[in-house]
Structures are given as structure tokens and as C-alpha cells.
Amino acid sequence: MFAVIETGGKQYLVSPQSKIRVEKLPVTEGQEVVFDKVLLIASDAADLKVGNPYVAGAKVMGKVLKQGRGKKIRIFKYKSKVRYRRRKGYRQEFTDVEILKI
């Protein structure tokens, strides 16, 4: 069984006991989270439910494993001959989630 969920503006293919890394969610570690924006659910090839845009009444339950920040990304702007240089850094915040049931 698997499903396609939407969170943080992205889509994820999930199945029970799978682990995904999503955009930061406003929950603490150890709490359960419910994803109600389910785009597709399939238990086998014959049983396929596709939403328009979401499957009505479908939910995916997950447990938050960890909150964190990703690796730093360096942004460097440069223009030649005019002594223009700008350097910035950015770290994306994330949430690791284990899918419990669909």
C-alpha cells in the first residue's frame, strides 16, 4: 500500500514504515502528525483512488522523529570590474517523519 501526500508545497510518495524529510512542521519531536492532503491512494494495481485534487476522507498518520536544520548553502553574488561582492548563507529547516499508517 502506498499514497502520495502534499506538504510544504511538495509531493511525497509514502508507504507504512517509510521515513521522509519534509519542510519544517510546527510540532515537537515524538508527536503524531496527520497529513490530510492525500492526492492518491493505492493498495494494489486494481485498487487505485485518485483525488480531484485530494481524496475525500483520506488521511496519512505519521510520527515526528526529529527537527533540524540542513547543511549550509553558500550564496555568492559577484559583478566583475565594479568591486561588487555579496556572500550569504542559508540553512533549510526540516522535519523527519516516520509514516505509521495510511
Tab-separated table of C-alpha atoms in Angstrom:
chain	number	residue	atom	x	y	z
A	1	MET	CA	0.000	0.000	0.000
A	2	PHE	CA	1.245	3.492	-0.814
A	3	ALA	CA	-0.012	7.055	-1.071
A	4	VAL	CA	1.047	10.409	-2.476
A	5	ILE	CA	0.760	13.289	0.003
A	6	GLU	CA	1.319	17.016	-0.312
A	7	THR	CA	3.029	19.103	2.376
A	8	GLY	CA	5.204	22.175	2.233
A	9	GLY	CA	4.402	22.712	-1.446
A	10	LYS	CA	5.961	19.357	-2.396
A	11	GLN	CA	4.607	15.886	-3.091
A	12	TYR	CA	5.907	12.709	-1.427
A	13	LEU	CA	5.349	9.022	-2.223
A	14	VAL	CA	4.915	7.254	1.133
A	15	SER	CA	4.169	3.793	2.443
A	16	PRO	CA	3.826	2.474	6.023
A	17	GLN	CA	7.131	2.387	7.979
A	18	SER	CA	8.817	4.722	5.465
A	19	LYS	CA	10.751	7.780	6.615
A	20	ILE	CA	10.565	11.122	4.818
A	21	ARG	CA	12.174	14.539	5.312
A	22	VAL	CA	9.692	17.389	4.817
A	23	GLU	CA	9.683	21.157	5.286
A	24	LYS	CA	9.543	22.176	8.948
A	25	LEU	CA	6.234	21.372	10.655
A	26	PRO	CA	5.067	23.204	13.813
A	27	VAL	CA	5.076	20.101	16.070
A	28	THR	CA	7.552	18.765	18.624
A	29	GLU	CA	9.528	15.525	18.484
A	30	GLY	CA	7.541	12.413	19.369
A	31	GLN	CA	4.138	13.888	18.491
A	32	GLU	CA	1.911	12.471	15.804
A	33	VAL	CA	1.040	14.450	12.696
A	34	VAL	CA	-1.845	13.950	10.259
A	35	PHE	CA	-1.469	14.658	6.546
A	36	ASP	CA	-4.940	15.233	5.092
A	37	LYS	CA	-3.861	16.449	1.645
A	38	VAL	CA	-3.736	12.995	0.047
A	39	LEU	CA	-3.522	13.033	-3.751
A	40	LEU	CA	-3.528	9.274	-4.434
A	41	ILE	CA	-4.020	6.004	-2.534
A	42	ALA	CA	-3.266	2.550	-3.920
A	43	SER	CA	-3.244	-0.823	-2.197
A	44	ASP	CA	-2.554	-2.768	-5.387
A	45	ALA	CA	-2.785	-2.151	-9.132
A	46	ALA	CA	-6.543	-2.786	-9.213
A	47	ASP	CA	-7.479	-0.605	-6.230
A	48	LEU	CA	-6.395	2.940	-7.095
A	49	LYS	CA	-8.062	6.130	-5.811
A	50	VAL	CA	-7.046	9.430	-7.388
A	51	GLY	CA	-8.225	12.709	-5.888
A	52	ASN	CA	-9.544	15.791	-7.609
A	53	PRO	CA	-7.343	17.408	-6.230
A	54	TYR	CA	-7.493	15.426	-2.940
A	55	VAL	CA	-9.005	12.056	-1.998
A	56	ALA	CA	-12.043	12.719	0.214
A	57	GLY	CA	-11.727	11.366	3.758
A	58	ALA	CA	-8.210	10.026	3.299
A	59	LYS	CA	-5.543	10.636	5.952
A	60	VAL	CA	-1.942	9.593	6.473
A	61	MET	CA	-0.667	9.331	10.063
A	62	GLY	CA	2.959	9.946	10.928
A	63	LYS	CA	5.243	10.386	13.928
A	64	VAL	CA	7.824	13.179	14.152
A	65	LEU	CA	11.283	11.698	14.680
A	66	LYS	CA	13.475	14.786	14.569
A	67	GLN	CA	13.508	18.532	13.914
A	68	GLY	CA	16.676	20.010	12.463
A	69	ARG	CA	18.468	22.229	10.009
A	70	GLY	CA	20.141	21.105	6.823
A	71	LYS	CA	23.619	21.737	5.519
A	72	LYS	CA	24.556	25.370	4.930
A	73	ILE	CA	24.234	26.627	1.375
A	74	ARG	CA	26.512	29.493	0.337
A	75	ILE	CA	25.109	32.221	-1.909
A	76	PHE	CA	27.695	34.431	-3.601
A	77	LYS	CA	26.894	37.350	-5.897
A	78	TYR	CA	29.657	38.853	-7.994
A	79	LYS	CA	29.931	41.515	-10.683
A	80	SER	CA	33.198	41.939	-12.452
A	81	LYS	CA	35.033	45.275	-12.722
A	82	VAL	CA	32.829	47.101	-10.171
A	83	ARG	CA	34.063	45.552	-6.877
A	84	TYR	CA	30.602	44.172	-6.064
A	85	ARG	CA	30.664	41.009	-3.945
A	86	ARG	CA	27.982	39.673	-1.573
A	87	ARG	CA	28.143	36.447	0.408
A	88	LYS	CA	25.246	34.926	2.331
A	89	GLY	CA	24.480	31.579	3.905
A	90	TYR	CA	21.214	29.698	4.326
A	91	ARG	CA	20.177	26.574	6.255
A	92	GLN	CA	16.812	24.983	5.449
A	93	GLU	CA	14.851	23.723	8.448
A	94	PHE	CA	13.343	20.230	8.173
A	95	THR	CA	11.266	17.635	10.000
A	96	ASP	CA	11.925	13.893	9.785
A	97	VAL	CA	8.653	11.912	9.832
A	98	GLU	CA	8.011	8.163	10.013
A	99	ILE	CA	4.747	7.121	8.337
A	100	LEU	CA	2.673	4.923	10.664
A	101	LYS	CA	-0.475	4.140	8.688
A	102	ILE	CA	-2.475	5.196	5.653
